[in-house]
Amino acid sequence: MSDIAVIGLGAMGTALAEAFLNKGHAVTVWNRSPAKSDVLAAKGAVVAASVEEAVSSSPLIVACLLVYDTVRQVLDPAREALPRRTLVNLTNGTPEQARAMSDWVAEYGADYIDGGIMAVPPMIGGQHALILYSGSRQAFDAHAGRLEALGASRYLGEDAGLAPLYDIALLSGMYGLFAGVLHALALTGAAGIPAREFMPLLGSWLQAMQGGLPKWAEQIDSGDHSSNVVSNLGMQADAYFNLIDASRSADISTELVLPMQNLMKRGVTAGRANADLSSLVGLLQSSKQGS
Ligand code: FVH
């Protein structure tokens, strides 16, 4: 018997298995392409010959595959071995997929925990790795000690869909930031400014702008977007026109920045010119436009 079985040895699954081994846990591993187990076997992992063998080896099964359909497909032949075990699924997915997986696992008498990995493989096991969890509280409490090997844990609640919801919301913030950075670098690069010269300025500007986010949280939770507004939507929408015009003049694609202008225009048309930008969250929630 092992402490943990890790199913899926891609870049992330391998990092997870290594982190468990580094903390002295007994680990069984399985992967579709067996060659990826070699490096872990050399570090002490037991290599299972089948998924059934892997699932039967441990009370805690950690799956990290490409997509949810793969998780179901891979685990299906081992479903009779699932009872009284805990499946922690760290595959990226949607809240609906997580809830459906939780129901499927429950049919076979196992506990389910969904997870969102807020780290890249080299960060796993280090102080900057954060893993979000949701699902069975009792199972999380039982295995929290082992899961700590992967990084800091944050348990969000019994609804299995919470971890993927937080995960995709955090990714949304990240990709929004990346989109702005890509556009900024396209603009400055086209003007002959080296990226390494511009980047430090961009980095400190973005950091400074983050200072306003706690105020947005207050405004969104209270519903008051119009008190003590420093930079109102109307003014920002006008400035944004310049961003679009300058991009077009420089022959830079506006595909990343145009959706924001459309939303700002919608906000102004809806009478929110004097409100803060935070009021646009309500417009996103109340309309299917732009979806
Ligand atoms: N890598 C990262 O930076 C991110 C960080 C945040 C979390 N994601 C999610 O983690 C999941 C796995 O990602 P990964 O980086 O390990 O991905 P790959 O290296 O491409 O490994 C994929 C594994 O899935 C196996 N697999 C794929 N299709 C099948 C299938 N039809 N049947 C069985 N296994 C399958 C694949 O097996 P093989 O190709 O080695 O045989 C790998 O084990 C993912 O949800 C990220 O979004 C990573």
Coordinates of C-alpha atoms in Angstrom, one line a residue, residues 13 16 21 34 39-40 59 84 94 98 123 135 152 157 161 172 176 178 189-190 197 208 213 220-221 223 245:
G13 CA 1.5 15.3 -12.5
L16 CA 3.0 16.7 -7.9
L21 CA 8.1 11.8 -2.7
P34 CA 4.6 4.4 -19.2
V39 CA 12.2 9.3 -13.5
L40 CA 9.8 8.9 -10.6
P59 CA -6.5 5.8 0.2
R84 CA -14.0 4.5 0.7
T94 CA -15.3 24.2 -15.1
A98 CA -16.4 19.5 -11.1
M123 CA 6.7 26.0 -8.2
G135 CA -15.7 19.4 -2.0
A152 CA -0.2 26.2 0.5
G157 CA -16.2 25.0 0.8
G161 CA -17.5 23.8 -8.2
S172 CA -9.4 35.7 -16.1
G176 CA -6.8 40.4 -18.8
F178 CA -1.5 39.7 -20.2
G189 CA 7.7 47.7 -30.2
A190 CA 6.3 49.1 -33.4
E197 CA 13.5 49.2 -21.9
A208 CA 0.6 51.1 -8.8
L213 CA -8.6 47.3 -6.5
I220 CA -19.0 46.2 -5.8
D221 CA -20.1 44.8 -2.5
G223 CA -23.4 48.7 -4.9
D245 CA -7.0 55.6 -32.5

